[in-house]
Coordinates of C-alpha atoms in Angstrom, one line a residue:
M29 CA -6.0 20.1 -6.6
R30 CA -8.7 18.5 -5.4
A31 CA -8.5 15.0 -4.5
P32 CA -11.1 12.2 -5.4
M33 CA -11.4 11.5 -1.6
G34 CA -11.5 13.3 1.2
N35 CA -10.3 16.8 2.3
F36 CA -6.4 17.5 2.0
D37 CA -5.3 20.3 1.7
D38 CA -2.3 20.1 -0.3
V39 CA -2.5 17.2 -3.0
R40 CA -0.5 17.8 -5.7
P41 CA 0.4 14.7 -8.8
A42 CA 3.3 12.1 -7.1
P43 CA 5.7 13.3 -10.0
E44 CA 4.9 16.9 -8.4
A45 CA 6.2 15.6 -4.8
L46 CA 9.3 13.5 -5.6
D47 CA 11.0 15.4 -3.2
L48 CA 8.4 13.9 -0.4
L49 CA 8.9 10.3 -1.4
V50 CA 11.0 7.9 -0.1
A51 CA 13.6 7.0 -2.3
P52 CA 12.3 3.4 -4.0
V53 CA 8.9 5.3 -4.0
A54 CA 10.0 8.1 -6.6
D55 CA 12.0 5.9 -8.4
A56 CA 9.0 3.9 -9.2
V57 CA 7.2 6.8 -10.2
R58 CA 9.7 7.8 -12.0
G59 CA 10.1 5.1 -13.8
W60 CA 5.9 4.2 -14.1
S61 CA 4.8 2.6 -17.1
G62 CA 1.0 1.5 -18.0
T63 CA -2.3 2.0 -18.7
V64 CA -2.5 4.7 -15.2
P65 CA -0.5 7.5 -15.8
A66 CA 1.9 8.9 -13.0
E67 CA 0.4 11.8 -13.3
Q68 CA -3.0 10.3 -11.8
I69 CA -1.5 8.8 -8.7
L70 CA -1.6 11.6 -6.0
H71 CA 0.1 12.3 -3.0
V72 CA -1.6 14.1 -0.7
D73 CA 0.6 15.7 2.2
T74 CA -0.4 14.5 6.3
D75 CA 1.1 14.9 9.1
P76 CA 2.9 11.2 10.4
R77 CA 1.1 11.8 13.7
W78 CA -1.8 10.8 12.0
A79 CA -0.5 7.7 9.6
D80 CA -1.9 5.3 11.2
T81 CA -5.5 4.1 9.6
A82 CA -7.1 4.6 12.5
T83 CA -5.6 8.1 13.7
F84 CA -6.0 9.2 10.1
V85 CA -9.5 8.1 9.3
E86 CA -10.6 9.5 12.9
H87 CA -9.1 12.7 11.2
Y88 CA -9.8 12.8 7.7
G89 CA -13.3 11.1 8.1
Q90 CA -14.4 7.4 7.9
D91 CA -15.4 8.0 4.4
I92 CA -11.9 7.0 3.8
L93 CA -11.6 4.1 5.7
E94 CA -13.7 2.1 3.1
R95 CA -11.5 3.6 0.2
S96 CA -8.7 2.8 2.6
A97 CA -6.3 -0.2 1.2
N98 CA -2.8 -1.4 4.1
C99 CA 0.1 -3.2 2.7
V100 CA 2.2 -5.9 4.7
V101 CA 5.0 -7.7 4.7
V102 CA 4.9 -11.6 5.2
A103 CA 7.9 -14.2 4.8
G104 CA 7.2 -17.7 3.7
K105 CA 9.3 -20.1 5.6
R106 CA 9.4 -23.9 3.7
G107 CA 12.7 -26.3 3.7
G108 CA 15.0 -23.8 5.9
E109 CA 14.6 -20.9 2.9
T110 CA 12.6 -17.8 4.0
S111 CA 10.9 -16.0 1.1
L112 CA 9.7 -12.5 1.5
A113 CA 6.2 -10.5 -0.2
A114 CA 3.9 -7.7 -0.3
C115 CA 0.3 -8.4 0.5
L116 CA -2.3 -5.3 0.3
V117 CA -6.0 -5.8 1.1
L118 CA -8.3 -3.2 2.1
S119 CA -8.2 -1.5 5.5
T120 CA -11.5 -3.3 6.6
T121 CA -10.2 -7.0 6.6
R122 CA -6.8 -8.6 7.5
V123 CA -4.5 -10.9 5.5
D124 CA -5.3 -14.3 5.3
V125 CA -2.1 -15.4 6.1
N126 CA -1.9 -18.7 7.2
G127 CA -4.5 -20.1 4.4
V128 CA -4.3 -17.5 0.7
V129 CA -0.6 -16.1 1.8
R130 CA 0.8 -19.7 2.7
R131 CA -0.7 -21.2 -0.7
Q132 CA 0.6 -18.9 -3.0
L133 CA 3.7 -18.6 -1.4
G134 CA 3.4 -22.3 -1.0
A135 CA 4.9 -22.0 1.9
R136 CA 5.3 -24.6 5.2
K137 CA 4.9 -22.1 7.5
A138 CA 4.0 -18.3 6.8
S139 CA 3.9 -14.7 8.8
F140 CA 4.2 -11.0 9.4
A141 CA 7.4 -10.2 8.5
P142 CA 9.4 -8.4 11.2
M143 CA 9.1 -4.8 10.8
D144 CA 13.0 -4.4 11.1
T145 CA 13.0 -7.1 7.9
A146 CA 9.8 -4.9 6.8
T147 CA 11.5 -1.9 6.5
G148 CA 15.6 -2.6 5.8
E149 CA 14.2 -4.7 2.3
T150 CA 11.5 -2.1 1.5
G151 CA 13.7 1.2 2.3
M152 CA 10.3 2.6 4.0
E153 CA 9.1 3.4 7.4
Y154 CA 7.1 1.0 9.0
G155 CA 2.9 2.3 8.7
G156 CA 4.0 3.7 5.2
V157 CA 4.6 0.4 3.5
T158 CA 3.8 0.4 0.3
P159 CA 3.0 -1.6 -2.9
I160 CA 4.7 1.5 -5.4
G161 CA 8.7 0.5 -5.1
L162 CA 8.6 -2.5 -3.4
P163 CA 12.1 -4.7 -4.7
A164 CA 12.5 -6.0 -7.7
G165 CA 11.1 -9.8 -7.5
W166 CA 9.1 -10.1 -4.6
P167 CA 5.6 -11.2 -5.3
L168 CA 3.3 -9.2 -4.4
L169 CA -0.5 -10.2 -3.4
V170 CA -3.5 -8.0 -4.6
D171 CA -7.0 -8.6 -3.2
A172 CA -9.2 -8.2 -5.7
A173 CA -11.4 -6.1 -4.3
V174 CA -9.4 -3.2 -4.5
V175 CA -8.3 -3.6 -7.6
D176 CA -11.8 -3.0 -8.5
L177 CA -12.2 0.6 -6.6
P178 CA -11.8 3.7 -8.6
H179 CA -9.2 5.1 -6.1
V180 CA -7.0 3.5 -3.4
L181 CA -5.6 5.0 -0.5
I182 CA -2.3 3.5 0.6
G183 CA 0.4 3.9 2.1
S184 CA 3.3 6.6 0.4
G185 CA 6.7 4.9 1.4
S186 CA 7.0 7.2 4.7
R187 CA 4.4 7.6 7.5
R188 CA 4.4 11.3 6.1
G189 CA 1.9 12.0 3.4
K190 CA -0.3 8.9 1.5
L191 CA -0.6 8.3 -2.1
I192 CA -4.2 8.0 -4.0
V193 CA -4.3 5.4 -6.7
P194 CA -6.6 4.4 -9.2
G195 CA -7.3 0.6 -8.7
K196 CA -6.8 -0.9 -11.7
A197 CA -3.0 -0.1 -11.2
F198 CA -2.5 -2.2 -8.6
A199 CA -3.2 -5.5 -10.9
E200 CA -0.4 -4.0 -12.9
L201 CA 3.2 -3.7 -10.8
S202 CA 5.3 -5.6 -11.4
N203 CA 4.9 -9.6 -9.9
A204 CA 1.7 -8.7 -9.2
V205 CA -1.1 -11.4 -8.5
V206 CA -4.2 -10.4 -8.0
L207 CA -6.8 -12.7 -5.7
E208 CA -9.9 -13.4 -4.0
G209 CA -10.8 -13.5 -0.9
L210 CA -7.4 -12.3 0.2
G211 CA -8.3 -9.8 2.8
V212 CA -11.0 -11.7 5.0
A213 CA -13.0 -9.6 7.9
A214 CA -11.3 -8.6 10.3

């Protein structure tokens, strides 16, 4: 099978790669619903050494950068309470944590969640966090530019492998909120 981007040796529909996915992501693929069939979510098996965006692009080609997105976990604080959320933005941008995120979460202060919190709460590896399989109830803030792409390369929940997902599928994920300007120029 050939991926709609990049030149990967091992490409298969995610439902056929459940053994390569971390538990929360595999569970989300098994229970997938929406207008985009689960078979259109592709898993590309890659070496964990190339997981970081810059290294990945260097190895697989510069054209992938424009069609990649990063998912980060943020913490919003208000009145001594902390709430967690995930943000999905194009890899060529950064998350507007102190503007769009803070306002959307109704927080007095927002910041990136500590690595231990992000990995512990999601069950995913740092550097591989993905919007597919996030904890129930978490808001998922998605930059509109991600949804507009035909296909988007994202993490798979681990540093081994990536997922290629039709952009419109992100708008259908549980608790997704599509926002203009969530990703700002880096």
